[in-house]
mmCIF file of C-alpha atoms in Angstrom:
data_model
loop_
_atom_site.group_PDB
_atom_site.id
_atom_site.type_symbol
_atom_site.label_atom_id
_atom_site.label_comp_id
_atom_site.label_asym_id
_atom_site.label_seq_id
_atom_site.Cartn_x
_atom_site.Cartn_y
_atom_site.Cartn_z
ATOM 1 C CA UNK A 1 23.213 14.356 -54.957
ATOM 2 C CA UNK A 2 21.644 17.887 -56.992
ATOM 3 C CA UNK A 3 25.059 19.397 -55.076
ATOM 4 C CA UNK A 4 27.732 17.296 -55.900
ATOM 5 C CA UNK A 5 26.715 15.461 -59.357
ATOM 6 C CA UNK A 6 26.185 16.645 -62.701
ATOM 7 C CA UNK A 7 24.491 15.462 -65.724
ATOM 8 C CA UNK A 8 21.764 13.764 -63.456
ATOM 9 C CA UNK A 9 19.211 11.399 -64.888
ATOM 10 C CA UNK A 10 16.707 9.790 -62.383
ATOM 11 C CA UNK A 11 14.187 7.035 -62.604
ATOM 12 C CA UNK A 12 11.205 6.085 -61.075
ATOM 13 C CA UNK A 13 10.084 2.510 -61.052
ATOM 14 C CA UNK A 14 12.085 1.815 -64.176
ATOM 15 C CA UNK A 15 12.077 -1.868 -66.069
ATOM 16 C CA UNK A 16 15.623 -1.834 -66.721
ATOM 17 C CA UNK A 17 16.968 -4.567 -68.716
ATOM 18 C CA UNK A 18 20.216 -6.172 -69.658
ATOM 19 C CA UNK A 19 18.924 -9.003 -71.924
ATOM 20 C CA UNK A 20 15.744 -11.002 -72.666
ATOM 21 C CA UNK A 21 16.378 -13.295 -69.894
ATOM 22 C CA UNK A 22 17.611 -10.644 -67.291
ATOM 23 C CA UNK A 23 16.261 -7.554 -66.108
ATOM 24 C CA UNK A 24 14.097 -5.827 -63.093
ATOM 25 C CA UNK A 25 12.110 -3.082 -62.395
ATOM 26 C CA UNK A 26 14.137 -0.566 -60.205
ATOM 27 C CA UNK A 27 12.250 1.597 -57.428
ATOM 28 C CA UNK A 28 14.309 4.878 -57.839
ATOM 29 C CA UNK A 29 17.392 5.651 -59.286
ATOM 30 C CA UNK A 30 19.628 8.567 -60.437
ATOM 31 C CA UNK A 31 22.769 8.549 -62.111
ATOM 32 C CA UNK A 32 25.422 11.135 -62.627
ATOM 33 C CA UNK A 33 29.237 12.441 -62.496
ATOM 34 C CA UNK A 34 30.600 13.487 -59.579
ATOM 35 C CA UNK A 35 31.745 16.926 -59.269
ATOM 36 C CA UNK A 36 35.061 16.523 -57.768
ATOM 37 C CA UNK A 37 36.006 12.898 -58.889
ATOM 38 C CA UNK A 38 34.443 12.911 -62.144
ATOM 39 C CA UNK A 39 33.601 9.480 -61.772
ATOM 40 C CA UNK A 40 29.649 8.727 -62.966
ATOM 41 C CA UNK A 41 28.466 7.260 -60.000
ATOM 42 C CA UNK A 42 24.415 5.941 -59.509
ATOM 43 C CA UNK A 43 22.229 5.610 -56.672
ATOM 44 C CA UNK A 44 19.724 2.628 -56.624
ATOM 45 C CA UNK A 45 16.705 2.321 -53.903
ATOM 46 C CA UNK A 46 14.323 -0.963 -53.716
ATOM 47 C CA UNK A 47 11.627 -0.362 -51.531
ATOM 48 C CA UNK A 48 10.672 -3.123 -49.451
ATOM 49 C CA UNK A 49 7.235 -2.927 -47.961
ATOM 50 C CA UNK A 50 6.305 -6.509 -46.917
ATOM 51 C CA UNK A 51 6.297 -7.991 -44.086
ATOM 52 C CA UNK A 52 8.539 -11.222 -43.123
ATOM 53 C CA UNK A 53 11.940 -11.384 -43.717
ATOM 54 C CA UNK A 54 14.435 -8.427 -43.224
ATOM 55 C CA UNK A 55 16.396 -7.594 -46.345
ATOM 56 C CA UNK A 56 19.952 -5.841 -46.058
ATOM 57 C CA UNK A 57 21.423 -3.763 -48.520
ATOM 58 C CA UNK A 58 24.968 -5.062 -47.775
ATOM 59 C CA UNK A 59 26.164 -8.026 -50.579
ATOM 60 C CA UNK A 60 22.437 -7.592 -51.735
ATOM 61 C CA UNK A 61 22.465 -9.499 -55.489
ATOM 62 C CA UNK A 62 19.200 -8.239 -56.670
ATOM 63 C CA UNK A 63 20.767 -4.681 -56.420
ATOM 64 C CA UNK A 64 24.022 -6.120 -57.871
ATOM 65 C CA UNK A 65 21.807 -7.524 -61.019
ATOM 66 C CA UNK A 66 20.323 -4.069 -61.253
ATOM 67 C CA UNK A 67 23.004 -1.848 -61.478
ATOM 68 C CA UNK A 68 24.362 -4.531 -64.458
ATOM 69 C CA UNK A 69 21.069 -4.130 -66.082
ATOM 70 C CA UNK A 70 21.693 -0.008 -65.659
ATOM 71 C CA UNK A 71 24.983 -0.107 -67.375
ATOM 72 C CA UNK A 72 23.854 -2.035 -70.386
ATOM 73 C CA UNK A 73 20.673 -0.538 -70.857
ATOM 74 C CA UNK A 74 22.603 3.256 -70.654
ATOM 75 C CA UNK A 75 25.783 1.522 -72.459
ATOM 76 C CA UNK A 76 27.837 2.561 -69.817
ATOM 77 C CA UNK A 77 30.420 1.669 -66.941
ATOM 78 C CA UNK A 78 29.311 2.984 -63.300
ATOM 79 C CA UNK A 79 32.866 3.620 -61.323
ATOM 80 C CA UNK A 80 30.871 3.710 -58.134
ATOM 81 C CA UNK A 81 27.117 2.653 -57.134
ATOM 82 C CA UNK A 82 25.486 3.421 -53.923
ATOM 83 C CA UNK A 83 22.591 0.764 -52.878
ATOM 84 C CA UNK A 84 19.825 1.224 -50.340
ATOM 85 C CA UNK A 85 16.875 -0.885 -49.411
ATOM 86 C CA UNK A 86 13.958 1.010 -47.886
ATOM 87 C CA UNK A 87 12.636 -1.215 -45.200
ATOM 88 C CA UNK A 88 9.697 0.815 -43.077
ATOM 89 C CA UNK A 89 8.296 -2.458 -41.383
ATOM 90 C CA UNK A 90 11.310 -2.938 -40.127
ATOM 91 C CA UNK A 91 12.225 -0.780 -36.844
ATOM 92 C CA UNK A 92 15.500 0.993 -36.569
ATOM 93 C CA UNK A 93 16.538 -0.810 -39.468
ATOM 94 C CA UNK A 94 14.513 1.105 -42.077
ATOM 95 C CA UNK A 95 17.352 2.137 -44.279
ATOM 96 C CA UNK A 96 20.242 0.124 -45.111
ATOM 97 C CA UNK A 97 23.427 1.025 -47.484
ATOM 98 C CA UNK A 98 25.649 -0.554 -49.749
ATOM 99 C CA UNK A 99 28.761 1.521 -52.017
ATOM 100 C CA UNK A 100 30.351 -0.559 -54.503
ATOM 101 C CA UNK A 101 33.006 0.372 -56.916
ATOM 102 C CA UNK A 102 34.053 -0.607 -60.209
ATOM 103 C CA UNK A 103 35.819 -4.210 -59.247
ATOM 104 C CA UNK A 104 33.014 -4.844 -57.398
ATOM 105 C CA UNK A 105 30.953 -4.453 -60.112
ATOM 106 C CA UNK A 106 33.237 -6.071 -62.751
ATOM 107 C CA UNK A 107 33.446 -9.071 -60.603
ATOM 108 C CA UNK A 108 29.972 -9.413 -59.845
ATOM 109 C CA UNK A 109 29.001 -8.674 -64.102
ATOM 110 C CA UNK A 110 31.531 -11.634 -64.530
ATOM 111 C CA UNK A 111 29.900 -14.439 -61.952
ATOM 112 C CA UNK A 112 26.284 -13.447 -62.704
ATOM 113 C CA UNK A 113 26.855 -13.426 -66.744
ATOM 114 C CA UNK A 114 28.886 -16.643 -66.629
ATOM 115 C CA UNK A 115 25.400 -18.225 -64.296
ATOM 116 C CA UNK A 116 23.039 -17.081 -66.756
ATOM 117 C CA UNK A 117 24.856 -18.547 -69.464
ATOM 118 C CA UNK A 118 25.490 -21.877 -67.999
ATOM 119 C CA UNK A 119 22.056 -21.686 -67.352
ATOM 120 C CA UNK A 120 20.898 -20.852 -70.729
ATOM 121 C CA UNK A 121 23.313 -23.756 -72.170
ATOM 122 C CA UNK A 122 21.447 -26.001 -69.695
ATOM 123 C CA UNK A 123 17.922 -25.448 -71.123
ATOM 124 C CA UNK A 124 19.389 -25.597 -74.876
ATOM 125 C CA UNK A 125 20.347 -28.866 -74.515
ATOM 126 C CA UNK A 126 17.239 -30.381 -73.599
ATOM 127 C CA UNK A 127 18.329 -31.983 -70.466
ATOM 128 C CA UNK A 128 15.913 -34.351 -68.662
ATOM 129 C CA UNK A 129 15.038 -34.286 -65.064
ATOM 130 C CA UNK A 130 17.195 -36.590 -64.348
ATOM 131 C CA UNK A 131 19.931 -35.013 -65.596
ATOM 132 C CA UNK A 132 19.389 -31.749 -64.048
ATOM 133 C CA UNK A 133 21.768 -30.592 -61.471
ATOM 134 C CA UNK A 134 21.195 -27.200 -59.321
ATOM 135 C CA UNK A 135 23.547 -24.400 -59.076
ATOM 136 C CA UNK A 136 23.980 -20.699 -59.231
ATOM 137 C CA UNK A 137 22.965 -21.095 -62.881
ATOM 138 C CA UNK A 138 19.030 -21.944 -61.550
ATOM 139 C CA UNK A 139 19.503 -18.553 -60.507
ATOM 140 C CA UNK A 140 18.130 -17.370 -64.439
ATOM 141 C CA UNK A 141 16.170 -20.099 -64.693
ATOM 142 C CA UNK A 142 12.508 -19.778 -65.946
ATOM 143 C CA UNK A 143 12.052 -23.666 -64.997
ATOM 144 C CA UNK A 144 13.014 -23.248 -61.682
ATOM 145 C CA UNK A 145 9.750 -23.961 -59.739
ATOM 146 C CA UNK A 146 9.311 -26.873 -62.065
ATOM 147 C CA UNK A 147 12.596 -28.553 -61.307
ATOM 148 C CA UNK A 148 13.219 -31.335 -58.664
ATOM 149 C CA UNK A 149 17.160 -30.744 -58.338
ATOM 150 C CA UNK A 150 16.129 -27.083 -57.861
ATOM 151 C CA UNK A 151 13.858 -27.590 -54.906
ATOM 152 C CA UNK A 152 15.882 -29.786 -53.374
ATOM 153 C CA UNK A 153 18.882 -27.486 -53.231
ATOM 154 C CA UNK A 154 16.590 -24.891 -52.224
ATOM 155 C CA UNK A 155 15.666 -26.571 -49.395
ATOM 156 C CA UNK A 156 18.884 -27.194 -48.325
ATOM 157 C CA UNK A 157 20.925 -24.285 -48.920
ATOM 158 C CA UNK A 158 21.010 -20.836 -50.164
ATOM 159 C CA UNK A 159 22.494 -20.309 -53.629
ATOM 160 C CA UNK A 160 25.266 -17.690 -53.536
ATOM 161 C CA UNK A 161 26.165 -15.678 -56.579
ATOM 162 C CA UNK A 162 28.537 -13.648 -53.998
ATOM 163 C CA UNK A 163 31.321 -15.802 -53.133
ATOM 164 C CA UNK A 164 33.356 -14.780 -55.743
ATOM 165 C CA UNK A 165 33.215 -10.815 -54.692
ATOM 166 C CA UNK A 166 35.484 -9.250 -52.457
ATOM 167 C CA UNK A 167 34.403 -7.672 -49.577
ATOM 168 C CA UNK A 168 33.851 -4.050 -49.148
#
């Protein structure tokens, strides 16, 4: 990355934050321009260490969330991210790698921003459990473990923030 970016900025374990509701706390990440495209590109790593489940880096949203929290906390527009997840308990699958680009990115700001809000609308109103409803809006949802719709959609599906994204 020291070879082909300028302007580099890097991060360790960084809280990064888009709005009071939404933000994480990135393993590693650098940013910078690229030397020959001069597009400002960023690299994001989540370390994994746990054991259990295997996590992929490919259509990963946490990643997705953090490289929107990035831009808005350094009030700026990525034209390319590169994601990894740093797996070591999981053999010959310790590394895995995602590259976005700037639709990607756009598109995913757009379905996660419109959840959150829907959300946030949700808990403004005062609904009462038996009004609640799940969705990809439980997704920013402080209530969540609380909630009977929730945990009943949880148990029977996976919400998907995703769908909306084209593929790679």
């Amino acid at each position: 990355f020291k070879k082909s970016h300028v302007g580099i900025q890097y991060y360790i374990e960084k809280r990064i934050v888009y709005d009071a509701q939404f933000w994480g706390t990135a393993d590693y990440v650098l940013t910078g321009h690229n030397r020959k495209t001069k597009q400002f590109e960023c690299i994001i790593c989540d370390f994994k260490y746990g054991k259990g489940v295997e996590v992929n880096a490919e259509e990963n949203e946490q990643l997705l969330c953090y490289i929107l929290c990035l831009q808005q906390e350094l009030k700026t527009t990525f034209d390319k991210a590169h994601c990894f997840i740093f797996q070591p308990r999981t053999p010959g699958q310790e590394f895995t790698r995602w590259s976005v680009d700037y639709q990607i990115i756009r598109s995913a700001e757009s379905t996660i921003i419109k959840n959150k809000e829907e959300c946030i609308r949700l808990i403004s109103t005062g609904v009462t459990d038996a009004d609640l409803f799940a969705g990809e809006h439980c997704r920013f949802c402080d209530a969540k473990m609380h909630c009977s719709a929730y945990k009943n959609e949880l148990n029977s599906t996976q919400l998907k923030v995703l769908d909306e994204i084209p593929e790679v």
